[in-house]
mmCIF file of C-alpha atoms in Angstrom:
data_model
loop_
_atom_site.group_PDB
_atom_site.id
_atom_site.type_symbol
_atom_site.label_atom_id
_atom_site.label_comp_id
_atom_site.label_asym_id
_atom_site.label_seq_id
_atom_site.Cartn_x
_atom_site.Cartn_y
_atom_site.Cartn_z
ATOM 1 C CA UNK A 1 31.497 190.453 41.722
ATOM 2 C CA UNK A 2 33.742 192.893 39.858
ATOM 3 C CA UNK A 3 37.450 192.613 40.791
ATOM 4 C CA UNK A 4 39.420 195.714 41.720
ATOM 5 C CA UNK A 5 41.312 196.930 38.606
ATOM 6 C CA UNK A 6 44.835 195.579 38.426
ATOM 7 C CA UNK A 7 46.008 198.376 36.112
ATOM 8 C CA UNK A 8 44.977 201.915 35.518
ATOM 9 C CA UNK A 9 43.148 203.117 32.407
ATOM 10 C CA UNK A 10 44.378 205.789 30.023
ATOM 11 C CA UNK A 11 42.754 209.209 30.277
ATOM 12 C CA UNK A 12 41.078 208.852 26.876
ATOM 13 C CA UNK A 13 39.634 205.505 27.972
ATOM 14 C CA UNK A 14 38.256 207.122 31.109
ATOM 15 C CA UNK A 15 36.641 209.900 29.067
ATOM 16 C CA UNK A 16 35.112 207.367 26.672
ATOM 17 C CA UNK A 17 33.703 205.339 29.574
ATOM 18 C CA UNK A 18 32.229 208.416 31.241
ATOM 19 C CA UNK A 19 30.579 209.464 27.978
ATOM 20 C CA UNK A 20 29.095 205.984 27.659
ATOM 21 C CA UNK A 21 27.709 206.160 31.199
ATOM 22 C CA UNK A 22 26.225 209.618 30.600
ATOM 23 C CA UNK A 23 24.544 208.492 27.379
ATOM 24 C CA UNK A 24 22.245 206.332 29.500
ATOM 25 C CA UNK A 25 21.058 209.268 31.626
ATOM 26 C CA UNK A 26 17.833 211.144 31.018
ATOM 27 C CA UNK A 27 18.220 214.207 28.793
ATOM 28 C CA UNK A 28 18.270 216.752 31.621
ATOM 29 C CA UNK A 29 20.162 219.370 29.611
ATOM 30 C CA UNK A 30 17.144 219.735 27.324
ATOM 31 C CA UNK A 31 14.603 219.995 30.116
ATOM 32 C CA UNK A 32 13.302 216.417 30.220
ATOM 33 C CA UNK A 33 13.972 215.953 33.953
ATOM 34 C CA UNK A 34 11.542 217.806 36.259
ATOM 35 C CA UNK A 35 13.868 218.157 39.274
ATOM 36 C CA UNK A 36 17.394 217.422 40.551
ATOM 37 C CA UNK A 37 19.218 219.915 38.285
ATOM 38 C CA UNK A 38 18.935 223.723 38.210
ATOM 39 C CA UNK A 39 20.328 226.227 35.763
ATOM 40 C CA UNK A 40 20.163 230.014 35.966
ATOM 41 C CA UNK A 41 22.146 231.071 32.930
ATOM 42 C CA UNK A 42 25.199 229.782 31.116
ATOM 43 C CA UNK A 43 27.573 232.481 32.370
ATOM 44 C CA UNK A 44 26.679 231.898 36.038
ATOM 45 C CA UNK A 45 27.111 228.152 35.518
ATOM 46 C CA UNK A 46 30.656 228.587 34.202
ATOM 47 C CA UNK A 47 31.613 231.084 36.918
ATOM 48 C CA UNK A 48 30.426 228.710 39.643
ATOM 49 C CA UNK A 49 32.023 225.681 37.988
ATOM 50 C CA UNK A 50 35.407 227.400 37.614
ATOM 51 C CA UNK A 51 35.393 228.522 41.244
ATOM 52 C CA UNK A 52 34.457 225.004 42.370
ATOM 53 C CA UNK A 53 37.407 223.437 40.576
ATOM 54 C CA UNK A 54 39.784 226.168 41.748
ATOM 55 C CA UNK A 55 39.129 224.824 45.249
ATOM 56 C CA UNK A 56 38.857 221.186 44.183
ATOM 57 C CA UNK A 57 41.386 219.847 46.721
ATOM 58 C CA UNK A 58 40.854 222.089 49.739
ATOM 59 C CA UNK A 59 38.837 220.814 52.710
ATOM 60 C CA UNK A 60 36.348 223.122 54.406
ATOM 61 C CA UNK A 61 36.933 221.204 57.657
ATOM 62 C CA UNK A 62 40.176 223.157 57.850
ATOM 63 C CA UNK A 63 38.633 226.561 57.180
ATOM 64 C CA UNK A 64 39.558 227.954 60.602
ATOM 65 C CA UNK A 65 43.142 226.692 60.644
ATOM 66 C CA UNK A 66 44.457 226.063 57.143
ATOM 67 C CA UNK A 67 42.176 227.635 54.549
ATOM 68 C CA UNK A 68 41.233 231.079 55.768
ATOM 69 C CA UNK A 69 40.021 231.955 52.274
ATOM 70 C CA UNK A 70 37.243 229.391 52.687
ATOM 71 C CA UNK A 71 36.334 230.832 56.094
ATOM 72 C CA UNK A 72 36.176 234.329 54.601
ATOM 73 C CA UNK A 73 33.943 233.242 51.730
ATOM 74 C CA UNK A 74 31.681 231.197 53.965
ATOM 75 C CA UNK A 75 31.165 234.026 56.440
ATOM 76 C CA UNK A 76 30.507 236.441 53.605
ATOM 77 C CA UNK A 77 27.823 234.136 52.164
ATOM 78 C CA UNK A 78 26.148 233.689 55.547
ATOM 79 C CA UNK A 79 26.034 237.412 56.303
ATOM 80 C CA UNK A 80 24.725 238.385 52.885
ATOM 81 C CA UNK A 81 22.078 235.680 52.875
ATOM 82 C CA UNK A 82 20.856 236.613 56.362
ATOM 83 C CA UNK A 83 20.430 240.150 55.038
ATOM 84 C CA UNK A 84 18.593 238.887 51.949
ATOM 85 C CA UNK A 85 16.213 236.886 54.151
ATOM 86 C CA UNK A 86 15.422 239.887 56.384
ATOM 87 C CA UNK A 87 17.498 238.734 59.327
ATOM 88 C CA UNK A 88 19.434 240.880 61.780
ATOM 89 C CA UNK A 89 22.953 241.154 63.163
ATOM 90 C CA UNK A 90 22.216 238.782 66.059
ATOM 91 C CA UNK A 91 21.529 235.878 63.715
ATOM 92 C CA UNK A 92 24.042 233.182 62.806
ATOM 93 C CA UNK A 93 24.225 230.348 60.318
ATOM 94 C CA UNK A 94 26.227 227.590 58.671
ATOM 95 C CA UNK A 95 26.772 226.223 55.203
ATOM 96 C CA UNK A 96 25.907 222.549 54.800
ATOM 97 C CA UNK A 97 25.876 219.812 52.180
ATOM 98 C CA UNK A 98 22.163 220.134 51.449
ATOM 99 C CA UNK A 99 18.675 220.618 52.775
ATOM 100 C CA UNK A 100 18.626 217.345 54.671
ATOM 101 C CA UNK A 101 21.710 218.274 56.694
ATOM 102 C CA UNK A 102 20.358 221.781 57.275
ATOM 103 C CA UNK A 103 17.083 220.346 58.582
ATOM 104 C CA UNK A 104 18.930 217.802 60.707
ATOM 105 C CA UNK A 105 20.970 220.561 62.370
ATOM 106 C CA UNK A 106 17.903 222.689 63.068
ATOM 107 C CA UNK A 107 16.130 219.685 64.612
ATOM 108 C CA UNK A 108 19.186 218.870 66.726
ATOM 109 C CA UNK A 109 19.320 222.451 68.022
ATOM 110 C CA UNK A 110 15.583 222.521 68.779
ATOM 111 C CA UNK A 111 15.852 219.268 70.728
ATOM 112 C CA UNK A 112 18.855 220.573 72.667
ATOM 113 C CA UNK A 113 17.033 223.752 73.612
ATOM 114 C CA UNK A 114 13.951 221.835 74.734
ATOM 115 C CA UNK A 115 16.084 219.535 76.865
ATOM 116 C CA UNK A 116 17.892 222.486 78.392
ATOM 117 C CA UNK A 117 14.785 224.504 79.221
ATOM 118 C CA UNK A 118 12.298 221.773 80.067
ATOM 119 C CA UNK A 119 14.353 218.753 81.178
ATOM 120 C CA UNK A 120 13.063 216.669 78.291
ATOM 121 C CA UNK A 121 13.941 213.038 78.805
ATOM 122 C CA UNK A 122 15.977 211.102 76.280
ATOM 123 C CA UNK A 123 13.673 209.268 73.873
ATOM 124 C CA UNK A 124 10.947 211.866 74.377
ATOM 125 C CA UNK A 125 9.988 214.728 72.100
ATOM 126 C CA UNK A 126 7.891 215.289 68.998
ATOM 127 C CA UNK A 127 7.783 217.436 65.880
ATOM 128 C CA UNK A 128 4.476 218.931 64.684
ATOM 129 C CA UNK A 129 4.465 219.503 60.957
ATOM 130 C CA UNK A 130 2.190 219.515 57.903
ATOM 131 C CA UNK A 131 1.917 216.272 55.945
ATOM 132 C CA UNK A 132 3.577 218.126 53.049
ATOM 133 C CA UNK A 133 6.811 218.769 54.979
ATOM 134 C CA UNK A 134 9.908 217.199 53.462
ATOM 135 C CA UNK A 135 10.917 213.593 54.350
ATOM 136 C CA UNK A 136 14.182 215.015 55.716
ATOM 137 C CA UNK A 137 12.249 215.737 58.924
ATOM 138 C CA UNK A 138 11.371 212.043 59.127
ATOM 139 C CA UNK A 139 15.063 211.190 58.767
ATOM 140 C CA UNK A 140 15.931 213.602 61.563
ATOM 141 C CA UNK A 141 13.125 212.319 63.786
ATOM 142 C CA UNK A 142 14.082 208.685 63.272
ATOM 143 C CA UNK A 143 17.741 209.448 63.957
ATOM 144 C CA UNK A 144 16.934 211.294 67.197
ATOM 145 C CA UNK A 145 14.104 209.089 68.508
ATOM 146 C CA UNK A 146 11.517 211.819 68.011
ATOM 147 C CA UNK A 147 7.863 211.355 67.174
ATOM 148 C CA UNK A 148 6.543 212.909 63.987
ATOM 149 C CA UNK A 149 3.034 214.335 64.104
ATOM 150 C CA UNK A 150 2.108 215.006 60.484
ATOM 151 C CA UNK A 151 -1.086 217.035 60.169
ATOM 152 C CA UNK A 152 -3.320 217.029 57.048
ATOM 153 C CA UNK A 153 -3.202 220.286 55.125
ATOM 154 C CA UNK A 154 -6.087 222.530 54.088
ATOM 155 C CA UNK A 155 -7.792 222.231 50.692
ATOM 156 C CA UNK A 156 -5.440 224.898 49.317
ATOM 157 C CA UNK A 157 -2.437 222.696 50.191
ATOM 158 C CA UNK A 158 -1.221 224.934 53.005
ATOM 159 C CA UNK A 159 -0.588 224.066 56.658
ATOM 160 C CA UNK A 160 -3.626 223.886 58.940
ATOM 161 C CA UNK A 161 -2.450 226.112 61.794
ATOM 162 C CA UNK A 162 -5.397 225.355 64.062
ATOM 163 C CA UNK A 163 -4.939 221.590 63.765
ATOM 164 C CA UNK A 164 -1.201 221.943 64.305
ATOM 165 C CA UNK A 165 -1.892 223.960 67.447
ATOM 166 C CA UNK A 166 -4.081 221.163 68.808
ATOM 167 C CA UNK A 167 -1.282 218.633 68.200
ATOM 168 C CA UNK A 168 1.260 220.514 70.351
ATOM 169 C CA UNK A 169 1.967 219.297 73.863
ATOM 170 C CA UNK A 170 4.625 219.659 76.552
ATOM 171 C CA UNK A 171 7.024 217.395 74.630
ATOM 172 C CA UNK A 172 6.838 219.254 71.311
ATOM 173 C CA UNK A 173 10.314 220.446 70.396
ATOM 174 C CA UNK A 174 9.559 221.995 66.998
ATOM 175 C CA UNK A 175 6.916 223.107 64.547
ATOM 176 C CA UNK A 176 7.580 223.235 60.813
ATOM 177 C CA UNK A 177 6.360 225.333 57.912
ATOM 178 C CA UNK A 178 7.495 225.133 54.281
ATOM 179 C CA UNK A 179 8.280 227.927 51.835
ATOM 180 C CA UNK A 180 7.142 226.326 49.617
ATOM 181 C CA UNK A 181 6.293 222.684 50.215
ATOM 182 C CA UNK A 182 7.605 220.342 47.547
ATOM 183 C CA UNK A 183 4.389 218.428 46.714
ATOM 184 C CA UNK A 184 2.174 221.417 45.853
ATOM 185 C CA UNK A 185 4.491 224.422 45.584
ATOM 186 C CA UNK A 186 2.635 226.610 48.107
ATOM 187 C CA UNK A 187 4.037 228.599 51.014
ATOM 188 C CA UNK A 188 2.583 227.737 54.398
ATOM 189 C CA UNK A 189 1.142 230.584 56.552
ATOM 190 C CA UNK A 190 4.456 231.300 58.266
ATOM 191 C CA UNK A 191 3.230 234.482 60.006
ATOM 192 C CA UNK A 192 0.422 232.518 61.672
ATOM 193 C CA UNK A 193 2.794 229.724 62.606
ATOM 194 C CA UNK A 194 5.208 232.310 64.030
ATOM 195 C CA UNK A 195 2.482 233.805 66.205
ATOM 196 C CA UNK A 196 1.553 230.301 67.377
ATOM 197 C CA UNK A 197 5.198 229.515 68.120
ATOM 198 C CA UNK A 198 5.508 232.626 70.280
ATOM 199 C CA UNK A 199 2.268 231.923 72.140
ATOM 200 C CA UNK A 200 3.270 228.314 72.842
ATOM 201 C CA UNK A 201 6.986 228.998 73.318
ATOM 202 C CA UNK A 202 7.774 226.447 70.596
ATOM 203 C CA UNK A 203 10.657 226.427 68.111
ATOM 204 C CA UNK A 204 9.485 227.170 64.543
ATOM 205 C CA UNK A 205 11.621 226.006 61.639
ATOM 206 C CA UNK A 206 10.944 227.308 58.140
ATOM 207 C CA UNK A 207 11.995 224.911 55.405
ATOM 208 C CA UNK A 208 12.793 227.312 52.577
ATOM 209 C CA UNK A 209 15.205 224.880 50.938
ATOM 210 C CA UNK A 210 13.291 225.246 47.682
ATOM 211 C CA UNK A 211 12.173 228.863 47.797
ATOM 212 C CA UNK A 212 14.680 230.706 49.946
ATOM 213 C CA UNK A 213 16.777 232.011 47.060
ATOM 214 C CA UNK A 214 13.917 232.522 44.599
ATOM 215 C CA UNK A 215 11.052 234.025 46.616
ATOM 216 C CA UNK A 216 12.833 237.306 47.567
ATOM 217 C CA UNK A 217 13.504 238.097 43.911
ATOM 218 C CA UNK A 218 10.058 237.007 42.758
ATOM 219 C CA UNK A 219 8.662 239.449 45.315
ATOM 220 C CA UNK A 220 11.009 242.141 43.996
ATOM 221 C CA UNK A 221 9.554 241.842 40.488
ATOM 222 C CA UNK A 222 6.002 242.360 41.705
ATOM 223 C CA UNK A 223 4.530 239.004 42.689
ATOM 224 C CA UNK A 224 2.634 238.720 45.967
ATOM 225 C CA UNK A 225 4.732 236.393 48.113
ATOM 226 C CA UNK A 226 3.576 235.603 51.675
ATOM 227 C CA UNK A 227 6.024 236.535 54.425
ATOM 228 C CA UNK A 228 8.151 233.512 55.233
ATOM 229 C CA UNK A 229 11.673 234.495 56.203
ATOM 230 C CA UNK A 230 13.885 235.399 59.150
ATOM 231 C CA UNK A 231 12.015 238.668 59.608
ATOM 232 C CA UNK A 232 8.841 236.881 60.717
ATOM 233 C CA UNK A 233 8.487 236.988 64.533
ATOM 234 C CA UNK A 234 8.691 233.515 66.021
ATOM 235 C CA UNK A 235 10.988 231.960 63.417
ATOM 236 C CA UNK A 236 13.807 230.200 65.267
ATOM 237 C CA UNK A 237 15.588 228.672 62.269
ATOM 238 C CA UNK A 238 15.385 228.555 58.488
ATOM 239 C CA UNK A 239 16.978 226.335 55.853
ATOM 240 C CA UNK A 240 17.580 227.381 52.234
ATOM 241 C CA UNK A 241 19.474 225.591 49.463
ATOM 242 C CA UNK A 242 21.913 227.590 47.378
ATOM 243 C CA UNK A 243 22.248 224.678 44.951
ATOM 244 C CA UNK A 244 18.569 224.909 44.002
ATOM 245 C CA UNK A 245 17.310 228.356 43.001
ATOM 246 C CA UNK A 246 20.563 229.970 44.062
ATOM 247 C CA UNK A 247 21.965 228.140 40.999
ATOM 248 C CA UNK A 248 25.212 227.330 42.810
ATOM 249 C CA UNK A 249 27.281 224.162 42.362
ATOM 250 C CA UNK A 250 26.381 221.229 44.609
ATOM 251 C CA UNK A 251 26.756 220.794 47.510
ATOM 252 C CA UNK A 252 25.681 224.132 48.977
ATOM 253 C CA UNK A 253 22.893 224.742 51.469
ATOM 254 C CA UNK A 254 22.455 227.143 54.369
ATOM 255 C CA UNK A 255 20.785 226.992 57.769
ATOM 256 C CA UNK A 256 20.196 230.092 59.897
ATOM 257 C CA UNK A 257 19.335 230.583 63.567
ATOM 258 C CA UNK A 258 17.760 233.493 65.408
ATOM 259 C CA UNK A 259 20.739 233.879 67.743
ATOM 260 C CA UNK A 260 24.249 232.639 68.442
ATOM 261 C CA UNK A 261 23.210 230.330 71.272
ATOM 262 C CA UNK A 262 20.774 228.412 69.097
ATOM 263 C CA UNK A 263 23.350 228.182 66.335
ATOM 264 C CA UNK A 264 25.875 226.674 68.764
ATOM 265 C CA UNK A 265 23.362 224.006 69.821
ATOM 266 C CA UNK A 266 23.333 222.644 66.266
ATOM 267 C CA UNK A 267 27.054 221.916 66.134
ATOM 268 C CA UNK A 268 29.389 219.390 67.714
ATOM 269 C CA UNK A 269 32.083 220.056 70.319
ATOM 270 C CA UNK A 270 33.812 216.832 71.367
ATOM 271 C CA UNK A 271 36.757 216.401 73.726
ATOM 272 C CA UNK A 272 36.903 212.620 74.184
ATOM 273 C CA UNK A 273 39.608 211.778 71.695
ATOM 274 C CA UNK A 274 43.360 211.185 72.117
ATOM 275 C CA UNK A 275 43.985 213.686 69.335
ATOM 276 C CA UNK A 276 42.205 216.399 71.306
ATOM 277 C CA UNK A 277 39.147 218.578 70.965
ATOM 278 C CA UNK A 278 37.140 218.193 67.735
ATOM 279 C CA UNK A 279 34.644 220.893 66.755
ATOM 280 C CA UNK A 280 32.405 221.005 63.689
ATOM 281 C CA UNK A 281 29.471 223.371 63.067
ATOM 282 C CA UNK A 282 27.806 220.758 60.849
ATOM 283 C CA UNK A 283 27.039 217.050 60.878
ATOM 284 C CA UNK A 284 29.848 216.116 58.501
ATOM 285 C CA UNK A 285 33.555 216.677 59.019
ATOM 286 C CA UNK A 286 35.283 216.877 55.662
ATOM 287 C CA UNK A 287 33.398 219.180 53.324
ATOM 288 C CA UNK A 288 34.228 220.106 49.718
ATOM 289 C CA UNK A 289 35.570 223.635 49.694
ATOM 290 C CA UNK A 290 34.534 223.849 46.055
ATOM 291 C CA UNK A 291 30.883 224.101 47.053
ATOM 292 C CA UNK A 292 31.604 227.167 49.161
ATOM 293 C CA UNK A 293 33.834 228.804 46.553
ATOM 294 C CA UNK A 294 31.320 228.055 43.809
ATOM 295 C CA UNK A 295 28.488 229.542 45.854
ATOM 296 C CA UNK A 296 30.476 232.672 46.680
ATOM 297 C CA UNK A 297 31.389 233.186 43.037
ATOM 298 C CA UNK A 298 27.838 232.619 41.768
ATOM 299 C CA UNK A 299 26.229 234.969 44.303
ATOM 300 C CA UNK A 300 28.692 237.749 43.543
ATOM 301 C CA UNK A 301 28.529 237.220 39.791
ATOM 302 C CA UNK A 302 24.745 237.454 39.609
ATOM 303 C CA UNK A 303 23.975 239.874 42.431
ATOM 304 C CA UNK A 304 20.393 240.882 43.176
ATOM 305 C CA UNK A 305 19.952 242.332 39.696
ATOM 306 C CA UNK A 306 20.994 239.065 38.036
ATOM 307 C CA UNK A 307 18.743 236.999 40.289
ATOM 308 C CA UNK A 308 15.797 239.281 39.557
ATOM 309 C CA UNK A 309 16.301 238.817 35.828
ATOM 310 C CA UNK A 310 16.350 235.043 36.231
ATOM 311 C CA UNK A 311 13.290 235.156 38.501
ATOM 312 C CA UNK A 312 11.397 237.146 35.878
ATOM 313 C CA UNK A 313 12.242 234.588 33.188
ATOM 314 C CA UNK A 314 11.295 231.672 35.433
ATOM 315 C CA UNK A 315 7.950 233.153 36.439
ATOM 316 C CA UNK A 316 7.083 234.067 32.844
ATOM 317 C CA UNK A 317 7.898 230.509 31.807
ATOM 318 C CA UNK A 318 5.891 229.159 34.758
ATOM 319 C CA UNK A 319 2.848 231.141 33.700
ATOM 320 C CA UNK A 320 3.169 229.796 30.168
ATOM 321 C CA UNK A 321 3.345 226.228 31.484
ATOM 322 C CA UNK A 322 0.244 226.839 33.617
ATOM 323 C CA UNK A 323 -1.685 228.263 30.677
ATOM 324 C CA UNK A 324 -0.646 225.341 28.473
ATOM 325 C CA UNK A 325 -1.551 222.717 31.076
ATOM 326 C CA UNK A 326 -4.946 224.256 31.781
ATOM 327 C CA UNK A 327 -5.673 224.420 28.041
ATOM 328 C CA UNK A 328 -5.606 220.606 27.887
ATOM 329 C CA UNK A 329 -9.176 219.354 28.486
ATOM 330 C CA UNK A 330 -9.804 218.217 32.052
ATOM 331 C CA UNK A 331 -6.521 219.467 33.542
ATOM 332 C CA UNK A 332 -6.277 221.708 36.573
ATOM 333 C CA UNK A 333 -3.698 222.695 39.154
ATOM 334 C CA UNK A 334 -3.803 220.802 42.428
ATOM 335 C CA UNK A 335 -2.871 224.017 44.251
ATOM 336 C CA UNK A 336 -2.207 227.618 43.238
ATOM 337 C CA UNK A 337 1.624 227.775 43.259
ATOM 338 C CA UNK A 338 3.549 230.635 44.823
ATOM 339 C CA UNK A 339 6.783 229.986 42.920
ATOM 340 C CA UNK A 340 7.950 227.525 40.254
ATOM 341 C CA UNK A 341 6.655 224.147 41.432
ATOM 342 C CA UNK A 342 3.560 222.932 39.585
ATOM 343 C CA UNK A 343 1.348 220.004 40.638
ATOM 344 C CA UNK A 344 -1.511 219.239 38.265
ATOM 345 C CA UNK A 345 -3.870 216.473 37.228
ATOM 346 C CA UNK A 346 -6.947 215.417 35.346
ATOM 347 C CA UNK A 347 -9.160 213.636 37.905
ATOM 348 C CA UNK A 348 -11.079 211.806 35.177
ATOM 349 C CA UNK A 349 -8.173 209.792 33.761
ATOM 350 C CA UNK A 350 -5.464 207.527 35.144
ATOM 351 C CA UNK A 351 -2.496 209.821 35.700
ATOM 352 C CA UNK A 352 -0.119 206.884 36.186
ATOM 353 C CA UNK A 353 -0.906 205.777 32.638
ATOM 354 C CA UNK A 354 -0.220 209.322 31.441
ATOM 355 C CA UNK A 355 3.105 209.260 33.287
ATOM 356 C CA UNK A 356 3.988 205.920 31.684
ATOM 357 C CA UNK A 357 3.358 207.324 28.207
ATOM 358 C CA UNK A 358 5.407 210.436 29.004
ATOM 359 C CA UNK A 359 8.248 208.151 30.065
ATOM 360 C CA UNK A 360 8.021 206.342 26.730
ATOM 361 C CA UNK A 361 8.323 209.750 25.031
ATOM 362 C CA UNK A 362 11.638 210.435 26.775
ATOM 363 C CA UNK A 363 10.456 212.486 29.761
ATOM 364 C CA UNK A 364 11.187 211.634 33.378
ATOM 365 C CA UNK A 365 7.762 211.996 35.012
ATOM 366 C CA UNK A 366 7.501 213.016 38.644
ATOM 367 C CA UNK A 367 4.199 212.381 40.385
ATOM 368 C CA UNK A 368 2.113 213.312 43.389
ATOM 369 C CA UNK A 369 0.067 210.579 45.019
ATOM 370 C CA UNK A 370 -2.423 212.661 47.021
ATOM 371 C CA UNK A 371 -4.100 213.264 44.642
ATOM 372 C CA UNK A 372 -2.524 211.328 41.762
ATOM 373 C CA UNK A 373 -0.968 213.899 39.449
ATOM 374 C CA UNK A 374 2.132 215.140 37.665
ATOM 375 C CA UNK A 375 4.734 217.455 39.132
ATOM 376 C CA UNK A 376 7.236 219.925 37.691
ATOM 377 C CA UNK A 377 9.984 221.856 39.482
ATOM 378 C CA UNK A 378 10.894 224.427 36.869
ATOM 379 C CA UNK A 379 14.166 226.165 36.120
ATOM 380 C CA UNK A 380 15.367 227.752 32.901
ATOM 381 C CA UNK A 381 16.372 224.315 31.610
ATOM 382 C CA UNK A 382 12.661 223.710 31.010
ATOM 383 C CA UNK A 383 11.972 226.781 28.886
ATOM 384 C CA UNK A 384 12.935 225.354 25.491
ATOM 385 C CA UNK A 385 11.148 222.075 26.285
ATOM 386 C CA UNK A 386 7.766 223.644 27.077
ATOM 387 C CA UNK A 387 6.066 223.300 23.692
ATOM 388 C CA UNK A 388 7.098 219.668 23.258
ATOM 389 C CA UNK A 389 6.204 218.799 26.849
ATOM 390 C CA UNK A 390 2.700 220.220 26.520
ATOM 391 C CA UNK A 391 2.209 218.520 23.174
ATOM 392 C CA UNK A 392 3.264 215.132 24.566
ATOM 393 C CA UNK A 393 1.156 215.645 27.685
ATOM 394 C CA UNK A 394 -1.908 216.383 25.554
ATOM 395 C CA UNK A 395 -1.276 213.413 23.274
ATOM 396 C CA UNK A 396 -0.615 211.030 26.181
ATOM 397 C CA UNK A 397 -3.751 212.195 27.983
ATOM 398 C CA UNK A 398 -5.900 211.696 24.905
ATOM 399 C CA UNK A 399 -4.488 208.192 24.453
ATOM 400 C CA UNK A 400 -5.406 207.304 28.043
ATOM 401 C CA UNK A 401 -8.856 208.836 27.622
ATOM 402 C CA UNK A 402 -9.396 206.735 24.498
ATOM 403 C CA UNK A 403 -8.244 203.558 26.269
ATOM 404 C CA UNK A 404 -10.701 204.175 29.070
ATOM 405 C CA UNK A 405 -13.530 204.811 26.620
ATOM 406 C CA UNK A 406 -12.735 201.491 24.975
ATOM 407 C CA UNK A 407 -12.934 199.683 28.314
ATOM 408 C CA UNK A 408 -9.288 199.835 29.328
ATOM 409 C CA UNK A 409 -7.921 200.620 32.746
ATOM 410 C CA UNK A 410 -9.922 203.229 34.644
ATOM 411 C CA UNK A 411 -8.597 205.986 36.918
ATOM 412 C CA UNK A 412 -8.381 203.643 39.920
ATOM 413 C CA UNK A 413 -6.203 201.086 38.131
ATOM 414 C CA UNK A 414 -2.753 202.571 37.882
ATOM 415 C CA UNK A 415 -0.078 201.471 35.424
ATOM 416 C CA UNK A 416 3.512 201.272 36.532
ATOM 417 C CA UNK A 417 5.827 203.895 35.147
#
């Protein structure tokens, strides 16, 4: 056990220690990490970073009473993002710490509405969702004693609307669609799910945490993007992460609701405390104001024109990755991606062995397990790394193919990576 330090360290010692810690991290700045970190361009990064540290000490919990500047920025972000996502003036939303909190709040509101309208008993209720929906829904379901009904997807990786319809019953509080799903990078048929939600009187949540701040601009530059947003009839709530393809400092996510009443059901209003009434629109109390300030600054610095330019670069890079992957013998995409997530494999070789060799070459491999494959979530950090990545992928795959030909592990015997 490490004892608590008896004396403080000098600033230069702190900096040296932090550098030593960082030296052990994967080389994300040069595109060797396929997720976790996003970068639009250098100027937007510095604008967002400076705004974050300008509000380093302020607490967004006090936005209504002490820090009206934070309230103003937060409301401005919400209104502009509702407009971007084809919402209307009746819609409301909140900023949160991330996609998981956004999903949790939407689930809480859907459960509250179901209880209010249909006298749903405590401990009852279920969520109907594709098997590709994010694990955050499992966290929410486990926390609220809800049943998850995960439905296998179609061969194209998208939600099976008919099978989801058959899974709905009187205790279903919510259906889910992704835009896109993380495993395969495809957008579920949100229009069909919206029509089903209206016919069944069921809450539909769209998880656009990954694509919400990329898809509108990809559509603007000419790509065919399925309808997925707040403008789709039947959508009750939608989550979208600003700290992903909005390229804002962490933590910054958003969750939107079709009306004020639903938005209010997500929050907390407590009056059981000696200090008095305690109200928060989100799960957490204290929130870093820097995330809100950084998001406001980044959105206003880039504007739609800046985001379109980044989207064009990302999609061009994505297409080059796809062409390079498919040029390697035996490789194919697991699904045809709508945005910048790629899932791909060679079904004739052991992809876990390929991943292990990529790890040895300094890459952090991310994998799918159904089917076994590799996975990339691309931002501009990955542009300069493309040629080396494809070269190492080709070399690693050929090594595995040779091992198998010589009687080594086959595709069913996976190596740890």
